[in-house]
XYZ file of C-alpha atoms in Angstrom:
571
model
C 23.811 -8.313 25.763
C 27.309 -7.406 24.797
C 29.261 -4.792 26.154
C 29.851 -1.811 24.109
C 33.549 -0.188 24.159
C 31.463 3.359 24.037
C 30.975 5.025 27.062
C 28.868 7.961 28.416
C 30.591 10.751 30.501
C 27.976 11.298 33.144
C 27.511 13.378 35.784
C 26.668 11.932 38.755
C 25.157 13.833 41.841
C 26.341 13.284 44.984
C 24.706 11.711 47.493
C 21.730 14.218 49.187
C 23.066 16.881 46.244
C 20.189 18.048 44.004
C 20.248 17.747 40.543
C 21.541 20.266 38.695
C 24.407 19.727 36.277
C 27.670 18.732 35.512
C 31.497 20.315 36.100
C 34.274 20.063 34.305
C 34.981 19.298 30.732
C 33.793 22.738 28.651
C 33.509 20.819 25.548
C 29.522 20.022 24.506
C 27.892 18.031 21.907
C 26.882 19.636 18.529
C 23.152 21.138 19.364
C 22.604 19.623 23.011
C 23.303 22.002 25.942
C 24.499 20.830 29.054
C 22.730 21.523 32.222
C 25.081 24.322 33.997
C 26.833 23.519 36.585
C 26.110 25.641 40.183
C 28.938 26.672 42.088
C 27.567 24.832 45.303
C 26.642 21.806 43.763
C 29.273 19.272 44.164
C 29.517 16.609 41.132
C 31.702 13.471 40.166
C 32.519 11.863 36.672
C 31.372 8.353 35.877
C 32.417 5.993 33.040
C 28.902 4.179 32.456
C 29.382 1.252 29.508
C 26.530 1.442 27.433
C 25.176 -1.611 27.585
C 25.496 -2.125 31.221
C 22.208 -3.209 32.596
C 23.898 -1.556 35.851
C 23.581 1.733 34.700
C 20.172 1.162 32.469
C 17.931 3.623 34.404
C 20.626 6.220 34.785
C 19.626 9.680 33.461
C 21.648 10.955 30.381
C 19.090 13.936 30.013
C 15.876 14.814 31.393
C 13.164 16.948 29.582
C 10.806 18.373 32.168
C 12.198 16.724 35.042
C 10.990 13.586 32.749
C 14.648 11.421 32.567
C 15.837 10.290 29.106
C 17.995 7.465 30.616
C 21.026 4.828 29.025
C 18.246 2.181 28.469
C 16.284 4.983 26.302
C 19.708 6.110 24.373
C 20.473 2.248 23.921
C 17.256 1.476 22.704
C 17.638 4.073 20.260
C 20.885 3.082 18.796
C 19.871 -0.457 19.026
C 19.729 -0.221 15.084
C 22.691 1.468 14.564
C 24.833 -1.237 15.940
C 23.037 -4.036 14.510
C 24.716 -3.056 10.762
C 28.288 -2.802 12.258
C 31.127 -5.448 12.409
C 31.506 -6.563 15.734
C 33.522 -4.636 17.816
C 33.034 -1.243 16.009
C 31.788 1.880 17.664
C 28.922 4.101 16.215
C 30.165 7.520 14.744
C 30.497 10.052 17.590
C 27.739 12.005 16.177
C 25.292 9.633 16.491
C 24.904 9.950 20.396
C 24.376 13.689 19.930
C 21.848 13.269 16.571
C 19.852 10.135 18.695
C 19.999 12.023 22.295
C 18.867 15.140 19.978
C 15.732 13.212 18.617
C 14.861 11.685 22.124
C 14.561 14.997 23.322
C 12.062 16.515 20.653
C 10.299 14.005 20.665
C 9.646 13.651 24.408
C 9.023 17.124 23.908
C 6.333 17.097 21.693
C 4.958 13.917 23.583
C 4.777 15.924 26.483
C 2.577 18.780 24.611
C 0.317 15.937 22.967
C -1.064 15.231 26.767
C -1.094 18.702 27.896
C -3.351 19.475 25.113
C -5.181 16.037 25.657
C -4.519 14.155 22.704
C -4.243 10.700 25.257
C -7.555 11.409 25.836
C -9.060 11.131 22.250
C -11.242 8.476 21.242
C -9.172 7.418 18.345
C -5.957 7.088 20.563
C -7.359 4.949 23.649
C -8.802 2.806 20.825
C -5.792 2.180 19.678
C -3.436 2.034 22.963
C -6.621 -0.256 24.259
C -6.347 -2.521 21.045
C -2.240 -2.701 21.146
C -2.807 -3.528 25.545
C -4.817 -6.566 24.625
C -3.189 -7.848 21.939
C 0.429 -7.494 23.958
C -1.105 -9.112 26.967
C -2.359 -12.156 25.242
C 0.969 -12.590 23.795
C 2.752 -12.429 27.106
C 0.167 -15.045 28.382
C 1.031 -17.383 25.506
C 4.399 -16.979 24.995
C 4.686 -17.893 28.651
C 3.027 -20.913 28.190
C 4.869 -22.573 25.917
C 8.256 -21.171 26.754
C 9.445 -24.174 28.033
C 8.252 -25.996 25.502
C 10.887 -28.712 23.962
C 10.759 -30.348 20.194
C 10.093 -34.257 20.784
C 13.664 -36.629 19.841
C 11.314 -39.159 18.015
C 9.414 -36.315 15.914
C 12.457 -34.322 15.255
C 14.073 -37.210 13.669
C 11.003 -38.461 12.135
C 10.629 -35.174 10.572
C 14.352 -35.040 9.461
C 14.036 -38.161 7.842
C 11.402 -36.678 5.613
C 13.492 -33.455 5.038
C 16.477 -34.778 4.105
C 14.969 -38.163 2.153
C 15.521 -38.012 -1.903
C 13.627 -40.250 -4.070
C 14.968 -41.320 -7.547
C 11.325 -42.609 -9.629
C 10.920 -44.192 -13.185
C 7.322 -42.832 -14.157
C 4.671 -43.432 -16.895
C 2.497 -41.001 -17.708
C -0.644 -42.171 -19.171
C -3.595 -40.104 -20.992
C -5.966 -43.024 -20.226
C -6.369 -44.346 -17.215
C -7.810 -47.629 -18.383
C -4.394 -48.156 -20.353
C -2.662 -47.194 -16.631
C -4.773 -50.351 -15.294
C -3.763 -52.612 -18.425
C -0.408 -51.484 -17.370
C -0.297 -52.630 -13.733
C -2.087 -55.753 -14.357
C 1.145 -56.538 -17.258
C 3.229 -55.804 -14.356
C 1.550 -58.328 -12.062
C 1.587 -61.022 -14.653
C 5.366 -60.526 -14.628
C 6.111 -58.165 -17.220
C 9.446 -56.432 -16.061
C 9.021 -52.341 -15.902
C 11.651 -51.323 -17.939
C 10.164 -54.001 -20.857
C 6.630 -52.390 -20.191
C 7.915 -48.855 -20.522
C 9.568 -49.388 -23.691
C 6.407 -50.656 -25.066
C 4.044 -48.119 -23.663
C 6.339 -45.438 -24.972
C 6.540 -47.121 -28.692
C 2.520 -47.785 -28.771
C 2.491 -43.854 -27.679
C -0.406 -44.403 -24.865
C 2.412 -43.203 -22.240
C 4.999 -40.816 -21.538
C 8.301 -41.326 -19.916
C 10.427 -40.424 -17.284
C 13.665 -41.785 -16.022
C 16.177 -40.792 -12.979
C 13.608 -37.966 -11.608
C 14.891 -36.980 -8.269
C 12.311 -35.377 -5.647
C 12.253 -34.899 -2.605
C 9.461 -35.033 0.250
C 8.265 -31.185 -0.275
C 7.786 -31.691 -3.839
C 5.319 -34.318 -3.322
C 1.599 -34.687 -2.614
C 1.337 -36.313 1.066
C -1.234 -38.692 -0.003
C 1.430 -39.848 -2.466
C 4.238 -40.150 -0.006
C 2.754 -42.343 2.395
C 2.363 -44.572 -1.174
C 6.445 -44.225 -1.231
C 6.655 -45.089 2.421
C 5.776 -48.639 2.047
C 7.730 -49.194 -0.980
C 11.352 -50.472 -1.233
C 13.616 -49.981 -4.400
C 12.376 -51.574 -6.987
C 8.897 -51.756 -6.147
C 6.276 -49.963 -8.398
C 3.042 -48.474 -7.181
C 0.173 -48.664 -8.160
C -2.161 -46.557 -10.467
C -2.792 -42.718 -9.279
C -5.039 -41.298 -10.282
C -4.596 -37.656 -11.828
C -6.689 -34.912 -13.244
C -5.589 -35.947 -16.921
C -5.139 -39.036 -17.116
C -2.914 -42.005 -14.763
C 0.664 -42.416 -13.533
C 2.837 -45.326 -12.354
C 5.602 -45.016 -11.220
C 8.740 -47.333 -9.976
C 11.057 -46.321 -6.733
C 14.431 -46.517 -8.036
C 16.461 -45.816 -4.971
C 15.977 -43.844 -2.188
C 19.337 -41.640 -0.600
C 19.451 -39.955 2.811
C 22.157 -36.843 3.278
C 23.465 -35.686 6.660
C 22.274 -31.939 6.606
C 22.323 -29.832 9.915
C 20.265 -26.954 8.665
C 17.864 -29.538 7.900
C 18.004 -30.826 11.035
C 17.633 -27.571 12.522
C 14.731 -26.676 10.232
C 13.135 -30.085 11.671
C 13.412 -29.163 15.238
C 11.497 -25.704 14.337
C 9.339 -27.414 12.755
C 8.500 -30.319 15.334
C 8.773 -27.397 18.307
C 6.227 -25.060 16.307
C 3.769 -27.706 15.661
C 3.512 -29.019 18.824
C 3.083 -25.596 20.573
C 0.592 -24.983 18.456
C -1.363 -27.991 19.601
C -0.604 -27.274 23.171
C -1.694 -23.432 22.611
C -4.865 -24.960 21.411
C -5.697 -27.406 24.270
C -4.810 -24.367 26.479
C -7.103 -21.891 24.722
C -9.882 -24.372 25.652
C -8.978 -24.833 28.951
C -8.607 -21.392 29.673
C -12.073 -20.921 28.247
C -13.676 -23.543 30.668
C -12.060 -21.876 33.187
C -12.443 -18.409 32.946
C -16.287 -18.223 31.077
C -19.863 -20.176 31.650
C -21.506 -20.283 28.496
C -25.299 -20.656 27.930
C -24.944 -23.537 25.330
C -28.868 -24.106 24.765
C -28.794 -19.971 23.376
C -25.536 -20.370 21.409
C -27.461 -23.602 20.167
C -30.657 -21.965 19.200
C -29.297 -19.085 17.435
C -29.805 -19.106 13.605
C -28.267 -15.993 12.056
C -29.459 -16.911 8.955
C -33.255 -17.292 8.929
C -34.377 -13.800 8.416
C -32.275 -11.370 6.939
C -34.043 -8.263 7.806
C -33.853 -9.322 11.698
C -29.606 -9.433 11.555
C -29.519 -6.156 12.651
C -31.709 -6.731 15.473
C -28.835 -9.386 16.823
C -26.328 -6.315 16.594
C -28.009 -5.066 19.196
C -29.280 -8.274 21.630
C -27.167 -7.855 24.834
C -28.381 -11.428 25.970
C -25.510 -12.817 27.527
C -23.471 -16.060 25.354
C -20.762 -16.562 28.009
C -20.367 -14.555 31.486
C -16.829 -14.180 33.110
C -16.342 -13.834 36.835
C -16.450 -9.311 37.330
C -16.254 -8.369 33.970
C -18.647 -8.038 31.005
C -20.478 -10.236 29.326
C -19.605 -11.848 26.074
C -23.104 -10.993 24.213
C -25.344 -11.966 21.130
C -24.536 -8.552 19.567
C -20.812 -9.198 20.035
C -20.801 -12.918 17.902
C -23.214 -10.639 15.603
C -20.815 -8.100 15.321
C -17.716 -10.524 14.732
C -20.167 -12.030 11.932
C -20.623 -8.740 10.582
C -16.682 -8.219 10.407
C -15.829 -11.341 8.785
C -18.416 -10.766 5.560
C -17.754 -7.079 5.348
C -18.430 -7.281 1.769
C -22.019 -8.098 2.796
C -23.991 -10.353 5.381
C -27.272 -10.974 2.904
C -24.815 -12.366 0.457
C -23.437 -14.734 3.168
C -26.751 -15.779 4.445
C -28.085 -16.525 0.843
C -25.133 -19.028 0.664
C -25.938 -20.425 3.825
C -22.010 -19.288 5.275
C -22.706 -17.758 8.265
C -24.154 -20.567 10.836
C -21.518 -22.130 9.744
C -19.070 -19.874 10.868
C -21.040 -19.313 14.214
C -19.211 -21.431 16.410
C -15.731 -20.610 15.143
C -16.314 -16.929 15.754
C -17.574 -17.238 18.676
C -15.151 -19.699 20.364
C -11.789 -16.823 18.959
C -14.103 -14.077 20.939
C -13.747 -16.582 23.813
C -10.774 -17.530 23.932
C -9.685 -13.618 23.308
C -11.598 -12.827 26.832
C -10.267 -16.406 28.861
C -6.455 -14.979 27.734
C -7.038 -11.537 28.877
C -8.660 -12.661 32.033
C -5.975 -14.560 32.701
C -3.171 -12.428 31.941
C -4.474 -9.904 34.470
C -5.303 -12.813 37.203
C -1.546 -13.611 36.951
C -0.269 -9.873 36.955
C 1.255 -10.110 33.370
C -0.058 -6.889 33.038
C 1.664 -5.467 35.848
C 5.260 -6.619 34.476
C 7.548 -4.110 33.440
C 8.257 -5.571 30.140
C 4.598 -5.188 29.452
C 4.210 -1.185 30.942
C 7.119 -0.302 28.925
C 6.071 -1.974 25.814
C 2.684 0.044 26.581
C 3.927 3.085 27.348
C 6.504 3.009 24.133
C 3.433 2.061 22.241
C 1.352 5.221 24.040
C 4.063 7.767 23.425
C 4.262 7.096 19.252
C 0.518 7.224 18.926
C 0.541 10.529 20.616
C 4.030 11.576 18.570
C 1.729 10.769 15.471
C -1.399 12.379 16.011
C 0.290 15.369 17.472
C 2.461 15.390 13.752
C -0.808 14.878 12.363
C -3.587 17.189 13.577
C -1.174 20.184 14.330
C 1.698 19.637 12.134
C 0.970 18.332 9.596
C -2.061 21.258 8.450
C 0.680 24.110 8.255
C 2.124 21.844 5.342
C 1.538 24.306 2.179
C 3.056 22.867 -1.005
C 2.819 25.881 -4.091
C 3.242 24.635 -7.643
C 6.418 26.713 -7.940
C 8.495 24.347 -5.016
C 7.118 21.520 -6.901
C 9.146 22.300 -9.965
C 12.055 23.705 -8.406
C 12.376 20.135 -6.287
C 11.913 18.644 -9.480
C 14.675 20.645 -11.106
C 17.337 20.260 -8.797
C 16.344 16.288 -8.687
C 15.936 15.741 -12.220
C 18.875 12.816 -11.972
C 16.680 10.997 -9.387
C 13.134 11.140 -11.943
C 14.673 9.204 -15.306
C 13.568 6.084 -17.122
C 17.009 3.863 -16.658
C 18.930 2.827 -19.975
C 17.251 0.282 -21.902
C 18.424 -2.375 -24.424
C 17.291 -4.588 -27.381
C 18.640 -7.900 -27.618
C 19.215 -10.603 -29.617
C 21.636 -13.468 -29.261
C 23.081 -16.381 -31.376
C 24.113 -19.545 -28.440
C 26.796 -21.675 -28.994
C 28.566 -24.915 -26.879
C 32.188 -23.840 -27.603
C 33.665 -20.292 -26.710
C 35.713 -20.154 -29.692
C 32.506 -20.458 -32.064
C 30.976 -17.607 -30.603
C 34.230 -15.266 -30.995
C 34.408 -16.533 -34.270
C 30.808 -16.015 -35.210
C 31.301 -12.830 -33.529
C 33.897 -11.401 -35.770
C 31.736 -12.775 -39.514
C 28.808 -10.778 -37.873
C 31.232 -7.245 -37.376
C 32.809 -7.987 -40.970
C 28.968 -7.863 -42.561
C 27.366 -11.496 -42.419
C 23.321 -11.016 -41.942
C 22.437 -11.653 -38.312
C 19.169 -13.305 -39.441
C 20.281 -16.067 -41.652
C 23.455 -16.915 -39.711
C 21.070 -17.116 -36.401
C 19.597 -19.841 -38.270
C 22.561 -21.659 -40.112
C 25.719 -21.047 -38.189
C 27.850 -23.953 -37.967
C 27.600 -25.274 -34.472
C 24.586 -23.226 -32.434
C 22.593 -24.584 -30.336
C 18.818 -24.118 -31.176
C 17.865 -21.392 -29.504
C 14.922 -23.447 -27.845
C 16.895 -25.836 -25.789
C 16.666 -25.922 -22.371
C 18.728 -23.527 -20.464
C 19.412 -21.507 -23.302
C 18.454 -17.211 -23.037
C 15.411 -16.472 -24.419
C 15.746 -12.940 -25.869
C 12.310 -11.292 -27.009
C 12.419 -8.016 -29.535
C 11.427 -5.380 -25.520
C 13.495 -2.965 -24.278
C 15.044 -4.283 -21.290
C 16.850 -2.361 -17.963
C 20.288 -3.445 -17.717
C 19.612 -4.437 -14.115
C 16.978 -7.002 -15.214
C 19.886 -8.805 -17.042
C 21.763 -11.252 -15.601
C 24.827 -10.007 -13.717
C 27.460 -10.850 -16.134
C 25.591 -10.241 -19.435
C 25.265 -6.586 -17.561
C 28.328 -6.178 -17.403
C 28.963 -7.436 -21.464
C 26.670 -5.013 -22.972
C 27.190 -1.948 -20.267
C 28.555 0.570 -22.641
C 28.099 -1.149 -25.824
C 26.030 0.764 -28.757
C 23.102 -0.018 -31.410
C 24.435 -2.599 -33.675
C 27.794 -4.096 -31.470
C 28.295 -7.559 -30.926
C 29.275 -8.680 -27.470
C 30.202 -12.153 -26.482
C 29.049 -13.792 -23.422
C 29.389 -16.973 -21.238
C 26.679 -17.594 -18.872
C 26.949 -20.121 -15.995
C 24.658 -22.941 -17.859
C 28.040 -23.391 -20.388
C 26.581 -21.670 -23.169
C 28.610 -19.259 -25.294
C 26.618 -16.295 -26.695
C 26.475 -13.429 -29.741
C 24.751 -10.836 -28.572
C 23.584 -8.498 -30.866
C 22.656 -5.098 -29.301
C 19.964 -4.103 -31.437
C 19.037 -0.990 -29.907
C 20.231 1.488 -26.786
C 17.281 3.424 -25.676
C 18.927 6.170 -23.434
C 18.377 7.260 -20.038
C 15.340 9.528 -20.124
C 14.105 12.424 -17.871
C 10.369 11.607 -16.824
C 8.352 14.436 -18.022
C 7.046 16.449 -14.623
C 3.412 15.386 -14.683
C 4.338 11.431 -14.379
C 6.503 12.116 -11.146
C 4.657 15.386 -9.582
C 2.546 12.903 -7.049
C 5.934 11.399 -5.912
C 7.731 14.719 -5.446
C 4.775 16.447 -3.711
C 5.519 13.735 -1.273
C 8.959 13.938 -0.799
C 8.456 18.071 -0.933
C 5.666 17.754 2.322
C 7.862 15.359 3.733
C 10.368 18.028 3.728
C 8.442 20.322 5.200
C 7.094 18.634 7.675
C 9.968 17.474 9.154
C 11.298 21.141 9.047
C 8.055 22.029 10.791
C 8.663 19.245 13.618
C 12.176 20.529 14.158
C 10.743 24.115 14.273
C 8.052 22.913 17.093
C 10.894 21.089 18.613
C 13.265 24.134 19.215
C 9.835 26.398 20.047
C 9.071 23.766 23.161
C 12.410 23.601 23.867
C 12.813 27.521 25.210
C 9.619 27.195 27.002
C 10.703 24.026 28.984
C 13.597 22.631 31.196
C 16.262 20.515 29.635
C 18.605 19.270 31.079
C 21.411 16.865 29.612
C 24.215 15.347 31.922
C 26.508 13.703 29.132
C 29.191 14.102 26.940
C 29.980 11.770 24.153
């Protein structure tokens, strides 16, 4: 990681010295007290860079003897610096506003576990649930981390990304005439000569010079244009109405290095996929013994009424070497999971044998990956204990805001309406605008036709007799319907033509397709206030939002007398 040009002011105890504060400087950060210094406690001033990994576990703070170090503060303004130019330092109040928020909310971590919240049912669950899921990602990510993209795939699949195929195509409603077709071109028939004359007899449609490329075609299809050369025709495919043939006209390969990137992600994801799928099996052979002739005989679907009696069969499916078993009532309940909406229904459509042995084989693998995350210590790593305990410490933070905070939030009727008052800008329907618009190929015809519509000529009959416009149907030209529209919703430049213009103006406008427009501004629906009732739901959120983060700040400062804090830098 970079080095940051900020630097922390720390002080550092020396060595035998017990920690207790800092000399020298009297300055202090905006709401964060510095631990006092003791007259016999002797202290030196370090530089520390940020983003040192030197200095990482260094103490900036600590909040009951619990340090807040320069890997927490980093970690913290982490998304700070990711919007600035490199180079650039964060504002100076940032350190003191993060370091501020560390601190309440190791606080108010630290009174979720003395009042037990770690020890709640709902908050294991989850902890336990995140645990699992992060350790089967460590023991997969390892696996495949030295994974490479194959030469011959990557440039097998660039060739396909970067191929563009130029087609002549007939598009017949019959597929008999399609046949007649091909067997004309056999006999000798040339294909231009054969589309003329399907196109004139009307059994076909035609296409010339289409250009696609490999994503825009059906894979079946492509392997057709595979063993074609230019020139060549295909034969008959089949569609849902009807037949096509089609002739490959010329085929053009561009040098594209995002493309080539995109086909080394491509080749690399695939084939760790495949390889995360052998080992998935592997690790399942290893780790489990399975009683095949039970997972063989069980038929989940041949009385209803006795489902629920699987739900609770603790015959064991799959045993693994000192830990539980993988059970009957554990594929039952997976079963039960994936047809939430109702396991009769599933049954009566004969789904859920079916989906047996895929169930069964993700509970598995689920177990092998665990089992083997812990036989190779993965869960011992520090990467994984600190993604853990991050994890821990914001499910406590949240159910702390939520079963003590979060009750003393009382929103009255009255702070509703004065929110709304003082916020009225912030609850309006935007501007909105009628259009209609005359297009034209040359600019000089639309300021012309411009200034006959201001001097009095009807809109509607010179829309459909002006000398020069293009009928409004062509392709590429604006389609304006008689709704109010938001200016945003407009194109960017057309925006900025009618932005300020009143009911009944003419603006003229050039879009990027080369047409030349009239618009006619039919009607300016101004910005509105939303009556109260449409946005009260929205501002009783933002108004208990308020509060509640009032409240949490209020907690905050209440912990903070009854505790020791302790902060050893200046910013």
């Amino acid at each position: 990681m970079k080095k940051s040009l900020v630097t922390l002011m720390v002080a550092c105890i020396a060595a035998g010295a017990p920690v207790a504060g800092y000399a020298g400087s009297t300055a202090k950060p905006e709401n964060v007290e510095a631990a006092p210094a003791s007259a016999d406690v002797m202290t030196i001033r370090v530089k520390v860079p940020l983003f040192s990994p030197l200095f990482a576990e260094f103490p900036v703070a600590t909040v009951n003897d619990e340090p807040i170090t320069v890997n927490d503060l980093n970690a913290s303004l982490e998304t700070v610096h990711e919007g600035m130019a490199e180079g650039t330092q964060a504002p100076r109040r940032n350190f003191t506003d993060i370091l501020n928020r560390i601190i309440t909310s190791k606080l108010i971590i630290q009174e979720g576990r003395n009042i037990g919240l770690d020890q709640q049912e709902q908050p294991k669950e989850m902890i336990d649930t995140f645990s699992r899921k992060l350790l089967r990602e460590m023991v997969l990510k390892d696996h495949v981390k030295d994974m490479r993209p194959d030469p011959k795939e990557v440039e097998k699949r660039y060739g396909q990304l970067n191929v563009e195929w130029t087609f002549s195509t007939l598009i017949f409603k019959d597929e008999a005439d399609a046949k007649k077709a091909r067997k004309a071109l056999d006999n000798g028939t040339s294909f231009d000569d054969l589309m003329a004359a399907e196109v004139k007899e009307k059994r076909a449609e035609a296409k010339q010079n289409e250009k696609l490329r490999y994503e825009h075609i059906h894979p079946d299809i492509v392997k057709i244009i595979d063993s074609l050369k230019p020139g060549s025709v295909g034969p008959v495919i089949d569609m849902q109405k009807g037949a096509m043939l089609f002739r490959l006209d010329a085929v053009k390969h561009s040098d594209d290095p995002r493309l080539k990137e995109k086909a080394e992600k491509e080749v690399l994801t695939a084939a760790r996929f495949k390889a995360l799928e052998k080992y998935r099996s592997d690790l399942i052979e290893k780790h489990l013994k399975q009683d095949k002739k039970l997972i063989k005989s069980l038929d989940f679907e041949k009385d209803k009424a006795a489902f629920t009696k699987f739900l609770e069969d603790k015959r064991p499916l799959a045993t693994i070497k000192g830990e539980k078993p993988v059970t009957v009532a554990d594929l039952a309940e997976a079963i039960r999971m994936k047809f939430y909406h109702g396991v009769d229904m599933a049954i009566d459509q004969k789904k859920v044998n079916k989906a047996k042995d895929s169930l069964l084989f993700e509970i598995l693998a689920t177990r092998a990956i665990e089992k083997e995350g812990r036989d190779k210590g993965f869960d011992k790593k520090k990467e994984y204990l600190d993604k853990v305990a991050d994890y821990q410490d914001s499910v406590i933070f949240g159910h702390f805001v939520e079963k003590v905070i979060r009750p003393d939030v009382k929103v009255t009727e009255d702070e509703l309406k004065a929110y709304y008052e003082a916020h009225k800008s912030e609850y309006s329907y935007p501007i909105m605008v009628v259009l209609d618009g005359i297009a034209f190929n040359d600019q000089n015809a639309a300021q012309s036709a411009a200034e006959k519509l201001r001097q009095g000529m009807d809109f509607k009959w010179f829309k459909e007799n002006a000398e020069g416009h293009v009928d409004a149907k062509a392709a590429g030209v604006i389609q304006f319907e008689d709704v109010p529209v938001t200016l945003k919703t407009l194109p960017e430049g057309l925006n900025k033509v009618i932005t300020g213009a009143q009911t009944g103006e003419y603006r003229v406008y050039s879009d990027p397709n080369g047409f030349n427009y009239v618009i006619l501004v039919r009607n300016v629906i101004p910005e509105q206030v939303q009556p109260f009732p449409e946005v009260e739901a929205a501002i009783r959120k933002n108004v208990q939002s308020e509060q509640l983060n009032k409240l949490i700040v209020e907690w905050a400062d209440k912990l903070r007398k009854a505790s020791d804090v302790k902060i050893f830098a200046e910013f």
